[in-house]
Coordinates of C-alpha atoms and ligand atoms in Angstrom, one line a residue:
M1 CA 28.8 -253.7 321.5
R2 CA 25.2 -254.2 322.5
Y3 CA 25.9 -252.1 325.6
K4 CA 27.0 -249.2 323.4
I5 CA 23.9 -249.3 321.3
L6 CA 21.7 -249.2 324.4
I7 CA 23.5 -246.1 325.6
W8 CA 23.1 -244.4 322.2
L9 CA 19.4 -245.2 322.3
L10 CA 19.1 -243.8 325.7
L11 CA 20.8 -240.6 324.7
I12 CA 18.6 -240.1 321.6
L13 CA 15.5 -240.6 323.8
M14 CA 16.7 -238.1 326.3
S15 CA 17.4 -235.4 323.7
L16 CA 14.0 -236.0 322.1
C17 CA 12.4 -235.4 325.5
A18 CA 14.5 -232.2 326.0
L19 CA 13.4 -231.0 322.6
Y20 CA 9.7 -231.7 323.3
R21 CA 9.9 -229.9 326.7
E22 CA 11.6 -226.8 325.2
Y23 CA 8.9 -226.6 322.6
Y24 CA 6.2 -227.1 325.1
F25 CA 7.5 -224.4 327.4
S26 CA 8.0 -221.8 324.7
T27 CA 4.5 -222.3 323.3
K28 CA 3.0 -221.9 326.7
K29 CA 5.0 -218.8 327.3
L30 CA 3.9 -217.2 324.1
Q31 CA 0.3 -217.9 325.0
M32 CA 0.8 -216.3 328.4
I33 CA 2.4 -213.2 326.8
Y34 CA -0.5 -213.0 324.4
Q35 CA -3.1 -213.1 327.2
C36 CA -1.1 -210.6 329.2
W37 CA -1.0 -207.9 326.6
S38 CA -4.0 -209.0 324.7
V39 CA -2.8 -207.4 321.4
K40 CA -5.5 -206.4 319.0
D41 CA -5.5 -204.5 315.8
Q42 CA -6.7 -201.0 316.5
P43 CA -8.6 -199.1 313.9
E44 CA -6.4 -196.2 312.7
L45 CA -7.7 -192.8 313.7
Q46 CA -9.4 -191.4 310.7
I47 CA -8.8 -187.9 309.5
S48 CA -12.4 -187.1 310.1
S49 CA -11.9 -187.5 313.8
N50 CA -10.6 -184.1 315.0
W51 CA -7.0 -185.1 315.7
F52 CA -5.8 -183.8 312.3
N53 CA -6.2 -180.3 310.9
S54 CA -5.7 -180.4 307.1
T55 CA -6.5 -176.7 306.6
Y56 CA -3.6 -174.5 305.4
N57 CA -2.9 -171.3 307.3
L58 CA -3.3 -168.9 304.4
N59 CA -1.2 -166.3 306.2
L60 CA 1.9 -168.5 306.1
I61 CA 4.3 -168.4 303.2
H62 CA 5.1 -172.1 303.4
K63 CA 2.1 -174.2 302.4
H64 CA 3.3 -177.8 302.4
M65 CA 1.0 -180.6 301.5
R66 CA -1.1 -182.0 304.3
T67 CA -2.8 -184.9 302.6
T68 CA -1.8 -187.2 299.8
T69 CA -3.9 -187.8 296.7
W70 CA -5.0 -191.1 298.3
S71 CA -6.2 -189.0 301.4
A72 CA -3.5 -190.2 303.8
P73 CA -2.5 -187.5 306.3
I74 CA 1.0 -186.0 306.1
V75 CA 1.8 -185.2 309.7
W76 CA 3.6 -181.9 310.3
T77 CA 4.0 -180.2 313.7
D78 CA 1.1 -177.9 313.1
T79 CA -1.4 -180.5 311.9
Y80 CA -2.2 -182.5 315.0
N81 CA -4.1 -181.9 318.2
E82 CA -2.2 -183.7 321.0
S83 CA -5.0 -183.5 323.5
V84 CA -7.4 -185.3 321.1
L85 CA -4.8 -188.0 320.5
K86 CA -4.1 -188.4 324.2
A87 CA -7.7 -188.8 325.1
Y88 CA -8.2 -191.4 322.3
Y89 CA -5.3 -193.6 323.3
K90 CA -6.1 -193.3 327.0
K91 CA -9.3 -195.2 326.1
H92 CA -7.6 -197.5 323.6
P93 CA -4.1 -198.2 325.2
V94 CA -1.5 -199.5 322.9
T95 CA 2.0 -200.9 323.2
V96 CA 4.6 -199.6 320.7
G97 CA 7.7 -201.6 319.6
L98 CA 10.8 -199.9 318.4
V99 CA 13.3 -202.1 316.4
V100 CA 16.8 -201.0 315.9
F101 CA 19.9 -202.7 314.5
A102 CA 23.3 -201.9 315.9
V103 CA 26.2 -203.8 314.5
G104 CA 30.0 -203.3 314.2
S105 CA 31.1 -199.8 315.0
Y106 CA 27.5 -198.5 314.9
L107 CA 26.9 -200.4 318.1
W108 CA 29.3 -198.5 320.3
Y109 CA 29.2 -195.3 318.3
Y110 CA 25.5 -194.6 318.2
L111 CA 23.4 -197.0 320.3
G112 CA 23.8 -195.3 323.7
N113 CA 22.8 -191.9 322.3
F114 CA 19.8 -193.4 320.4
L115 CA 18.5 -195.2 323.4
T116 CA 18.9 -192.3 325.9
S117 CA 17.1 -189.9 323.5
A118 CA 14.4 -192.5 322.7
N119 CA 13.8 -192.9 326.4
K120 CA 13.3 -189.2 326.8
F121 CA 11.2 -188.4 323.7
F122 CA 9.7 -191.6 322.0
M123 CA 6.1 -192.3 322.9
V124 CA 6.2 -190.7 326.3
D125 CA 3.7 -192.2 328.7
Q126 CA 3.0 -195.2 326.4
R127 CA 4.1 -198.7 326.8
V128 CA 7.2 -199.3 324.7
I129 CA 9.3 -202.3 324.0
I130 CA 12.7 -201.6 322.3
Y131 CA 14.1 -204.5 320.3
I132 CA 17.8 -204.3 319.9
M133 CA 19.5 -206.4 317.3
L134 CA 23.2 -206.5 317.8
D135 CA 26.2 -208.6 317.0
D136 CA 28.1 -208.3 320.3
F137 CA 26.5 -208.2 323.7
A138 CA 29.7 -206.8 325.2
Y139 CA 29.0 -203.4 323.8
M140 CA 25.4 -203.2 325.0
P141 CA 25.3 -199.8 326.8
L142 CA 23.8 -199.7 330.3
I143 CA 20.8 -197.3 330.1
T144 CA 18.3 -196.8 332.8
L145 CA 14.9 -196.7 331.2
N146 CA 11.7 -194.9 332.4
R147 CA 8.7 -196.8 333.7
L148 CA 6.7 -198.5 330.9
R149 CA 9.8 -199.2 328.8
T150 CA 11.3 -202.6 328.2
L151 CA 14.4 -203.6 326.4
K152 CA 14.8 -206.9 324.5
V153 CA 18.2 -207.6 323.1
F154 CA 18.9 -210.2 320.4
K155 CA 22.1 -211.3 318.8
I156 CA 22.3 -211.4 315.0
K157 CA 25.0 -212.7 312.7
R158 CA 27.7 -210.4 311.4
Q159 CA 27.6 -209.4 307.7
R160 CA 30.6 -208.5 305.7
R161 CA 29.3 -205.4 304.0
W162 CA 27.0 -202.7 305.5
Q163 CA 24.7 -203.0 302.4
D164 CA 24.1 -206.6 303.5
I165 CA 23.3 -205.6 307.0
S166 CA 20.7 -203.1 305.8
M167 CA 19.2 -205.7 303.4
M168 CA 19.2 -208.6 305.9
R169 CA 17.3 -206.3 308.3
M170 CA 14.0 -206.8 306.4
K171 CA 14.3 -210.6 306.7
I172 CA 15.3 -210.5 310.4
I173 CA 12.5 -208.2 311.3
S174 CA 9.8 -210.3 309.6
E175 CA 11.1 -213.4 311.4
H176 CA 11.0 -211.7 314.8
I177 CA 7.5 -210.4 314.2
T178 CA 6.3 -213.9 313.4
D179 CA 8.2 -215.5 316.3
H180 CA 7.2 -213.1 319.1
I181 CA 6.7 -209.4 318.3
Q182 CA 3.2 -209.8 317.0
Y183 CA 2.1 -211.1 320.5
E184 CA 3.8 -208.2 322.3
V185 CA 3.0 -204.9 320.7
D186 CA 0.3 -203.2 318.5
Y187 CA 2.6 -201.0 316.5
I188 CA 6.2 -201.2 315.4
F189 CA 8.7 -198.6 314.3
C190 CA 11.9 -199.7 312.5
M191 CA 14.6 -197.1 312.8
D192 CA 18.2 -196.6 311.9
V193 CA 20.4 -196.3 315.0
D194 CA 22.5 -193.4 313.8
Q195 CA 19.8 -190.9 314.8
T196 CA 18.9 -188.9 317.9
F197 CA 15.5 -187.9 319.1
K198 CA 15.3 -184.1 319.6
G199 CA 11.6 -183.5 320.4
S200 CA 8.4 -185.3 321.4
Y201 CA 7.8 -188.2 319.0
G202 CA 4.4 -189.5 319.9
L203 CA 0.9 -190.7 319.2
E204 CA 0.6 -188.5 316.1
T205 CA 2.9 -190.9 314.3
L206 CA 0.8 -194.1 314.8
G207 CA -0.9 -195.5 311.8
D208 CA -1.5 -198.8 309.9
S209 CA 1.5 -198.3 307.6
I210 CA 3.8 -195.4 308.2
A211 CA 6.3 -193.9 305.7
Q212 CA 8.9 -191.2 306.3
L213 CA 9.3 -188.4 303.7
H214 CA 13.0 -188.0 302.9
T215 CA 14.8 -184.8 304.0
Y216 CA 16.5 -184.3 300.7
W217 CA 13.6 -185.2 298.3
Y218 CA 10.3 -184.1 299.9
K219 CA 9.8 -181.2 297.5
E220 CA 10.9 -183.0 294.3
S221 CA 8.6 -184.2 291.6
P222 CA 8.5 -188.0 291.1
D223 CA 10.7 -187.8 287.9
K224 CA 13.6 -186.5 289.9
L225 CA 13.4 -189.1 292.7
P226 CA 16.2 -191.6 293.1
Y227 CA 14.1 -194.7 292.6
E228 CA 15.6 -197.9 291.1
R229 CA 15.4 -197.4 287.3
N230 CA 16.7 -200.8 286.1
E231 CA 13.9 -202.9 284.9
S232 CA 15.7 -206.1 286.0
S233 CA 15.4 -205.1 289.6
E234 CA 12.2 -205.9 291.6
A235 CA 12.5 -202.4 293.0
Y236 CA 12.0 -200.9 289.5
I237 CA 9.7 -197.9 289.3
P238 CA 9.2 -196.4 285.8
V239 CA 10.1 -192.8 285.1
G240 CA 7.0 -190.6 285.4
E241 CA 5.5 -192.8 288.1
G242 CA 5.8 -192.8 291.9
D243 CA 4.6 -190.5 294.6
F244 CA 7.2 -189.6 297.2
Y245 CA 10.7 -190.7 298.1
Y246 CA 10.6 -192.5 301.5
H247 CA 13.5 -192.8 303.8
A248 CA 14.2 -196.3 305.1
A249 CA 15.6 -194.8 308.3
V250 CA 12.1 -194.8 309.7
F251 CA 9.1 -197.0 308.8
G252 CA 6.4 -198.7 310.7
G253 CA 2.8 -199.6 311.3
T254 CA 0.7 -202.3 312.9
T255 CA 2.5 -205.6 313.4
S256 CA 0.6 -207.2 310.5
Q257 CA 1.4 -204.4 308.1
V258 CA 5.1 -204.3 309.0
L259 CA 5.2 -208.0 308.6
K260 CA 3.9 -207.6 305.0
I261 CA 6.3 -204.7 304.3
T262 CA 9.4 -206.5 305.5
R263 CA 8.4 -209.9 303.9
E264 CA 7.8 -208.3 300.5
C265 CA 11.0 -206.2 300.7
A266 CA 13.0 -209.3 301.8
K267 CA 11.5 -211.2 298.9
G268 CA 12.5 -208.5 296.4
I269 CA 16.0 -208.3 297.8
M270 CA 16.5 -212.1 297.5
N271 CA 15.2 -212.2 294.0
D272 CA 17.5 -209.4 293.0
K273 CA 20.4 -211.3 294.6
K274 CA 19.5 -214.4 292.6
N275 CA 19.6 -212.3 289.5
N276 CA 22.9 -210.7 290.5
I277 CA 21.5 -207.2 290.8
E278 CA 21.5 -204.8 293.7
A279 CA 19.1 -201.9 293.8
V280 CA 20.7 -198.4 293.8
W281 CA 19.6 -197.6 297.4
H282 CA 19.5 -201.2 298.7
D283 CA 16.6 -202.0 301.0
E284 CA 15.4 -198.4 300.7
S285 CA 14.7 -198.9 296.9
H286 CA 12.6 -202.0 297.8
L287 CA 10.7 -200.1 300.5
N288 CA 9.9 -197.4 298.0
K289 CA 8.6 -200.0 295.6
Y290 CA 6.5 -201.5 298.3
F291 CA 4.9 -198.1 299.2
F292 CA 4.5 -197.4 295.5
L293 CA 2.3 -200.5 295.1
H294 CA 0.7 -200.4 298.6
K295 CA 0.2 -196.7 299.6
P296 CA 1.1 -195.9 303.2
T297 CA -1.8 -194.8 305.4
K298 CA 0.3 -192.1 307.1
L299 CA 3.3 -190.0 306.0
L300 CA 5.6 -188.2 308.4
S301 CA 7.0 -184.9 307.5
P302 CA 10.8 -184.5 307.3
E303 CA 10.6 -183.0 310.8
F304 CA 10.4 -186.6 312.0
C305 CA 13.8 -187.5 310.4
W306 CA 15.8 -184.4 309.6
D307 CA 19.4 -184.0 308.5
L308 CA 20.8 -181.1 310.6
H309 CA 23.4 -180.5 307.9
N310 CA 20.6 -179.5 305.6
N311 CA 19.7 -175.8 306.1
Q312 CA 16.6 -175.6 308.2
N313 CA 13.8 -173.9 306.2
P314 CA 10.5 -172.5 307.4
D315 CA 8.8 -175.9 306.7
I316 CA 10.6 -177.4 309.6
E317 CA 9.1 -176.1 312.8
I318 CA 10.4 -178.6 315.3
V319 CA 13.0 -181.3 314.6
K320 CA 11.8 -184.5 316.3
L321 CA 14.5 -186.8 315.2
S322 CA 17.7 -185.9 313.5
W323 CA 20.5 -187.8 311.7
S324 CA 23.6 -188.1 313.9
F325 CA 26.9 -186.9 312.7
K326 CA 28.3 -189.4 310.2
N327 CA 31.8 -190.2 309.4
Y328 CA 30.8 -192.6 306.6
E329 CA 34.2 -193.7 305.4
Y330 CA 35.5 -194.3 308.9
L331 CA 32.4 -196.3 310.0
R332 CA 32.3 -198.4 306.9
Q333 CA 35.9 -199.4 307.4
Q334 CA 35.0 -200.5 310.9
V335 CA 31.9 -202.6 310.2
Ligands
LIG1 C1 -6.5 -175.5 311.5 O1 -5.3 -174.8 311.1 C2 -5.5 -173.5 310.6 C3 -4.2 -173.0 310.1 O2 -3.2 -173.2 311.1 C4 -6.1 -172.7 311.6 O3 -6.4 -171.4 311.1 C5 -7.5 -173.3 312.1 O4 -8.0 -172.6 313.1 C6 -7.2 -174.7 312.5 N1 -8.5 -175.4 312.8 C7 -8.8 -176.0 313.9 C8 -10.1 -176.6 314.0 O5 -8.0 -176.1 314.9
LIG2 C1 -7.7 -179.6 320.4 O1 -9.0 -180.2 320.4 C2 -9.8 -179.8 321.6 C3 -11.0 -180.7 321.5 O2 -11.6 -180.7 320.3 C4 -10.0 -178.3 321.5 O3 -10.8 -177.9 322.6 C5 -8.7 -177.6 321.5 O4 -8.9 -176.2 321.3 C6 -7.9 -178.1 320.3 N1 -6.5 -177.5 320.4 C7 -6.0 -176.8 319.4 C8 -4.6 -176.3 319.7 O5 -6.5 -176.7 318.3
LIG3 C1 20.3 -203.6 284.7 O1 21.0 -204.6 285.5 C2 21.5 -205.7 284.8 C3 22.0 -206.7 285.8 O2 22.9 -206.1 286.7 C4 22.6 -205.1 283.8 O3 23.1 -206.2 283.1 C5 22.0 -204.1 282.9 O4 23.0 -203.5 282.1 C6 21.3 -203.0 283.7 N1 20.6 -202.1 282.8 C7 20.7 -200.8 282.8 C8 19.9 -200.1 281.8 O5 21.5 -200.3 283.5

């Protein structure tokens, strides 16, 4: 009897030791990563520095907005000067994170294509860490990445409905930023996996908080935008208010800003869940509410997330990222 108790005590002691050691090593590692990259918050390039040209070309028929009422640049292909940007970031090097979720059928259907195209077009010549959140390591495609690119793969829990996946995403991103991403990169983009890069997607997109104008809604007045209109939801935006409709397929910013965005959205989603309400466009409704209250510092034109099924119009000079072909019903059954 006494013998057994002794063994139990010994076992408990040993597991305590193991716990302590694990903790000790992981903190140490984090500190090392921190020193290695020495992440710091960069000041966002101001419009006044000559990277951005907000002057319309009066000869062109299409004269899309180039700045918001709160003076944030709206980046179109013909608004930025790449050589100015390259010179600036050469002096102030940054590391950019790209977070992507690939679960269920989306994993084998889209991830390979997304990664291959990101490798080719996303932040060429910059340090990039791609964070992949997937539910099955077995389907992780083997992709050879260029120099300066790193992959980090994490396993997440399966969700029953695709709506739950997209809503859990906010919570999971915020947890990963707190745990490690904040020590590893300066900027983060969060993107849907069912997209393909088609053209250079680079430094012009970096900013403190980055929002994507939605392909379908970028010309509409706020009254017509599909915001959440039920007052019981945390995502509620009253009719007559609002600025733009932002697409949740792309958002980003500095690690501290994206932490705020994802935390607030996750909080709104959870509170709605408690009250048994689900916003009309799920996490996208909450993202729109966040950007309604906290204006983004940079907007990306629909060229940065275009639906190729939409007829291309003269606004769209170069498609940089496009939605992949979707067979919604098929994919949803598979998730
Ligand atoms: C800004 O763009 C307009 C219209 O495309 C052009 O006429 C003008 O020369 C540009 N300004 C600079 C400084 O590049
Ligand atoms: C970009 O900026 C540089 C430096 O200000 C200037 O020499 C060059 O002409 C600009 N390029 C364009 C296309 O406006
Ligand atoms: C708003 O949502 C609540 C909870 O789901 C529901 O009971 C109510 O009828 C909705 N109101 C409107 C105006 O749709």
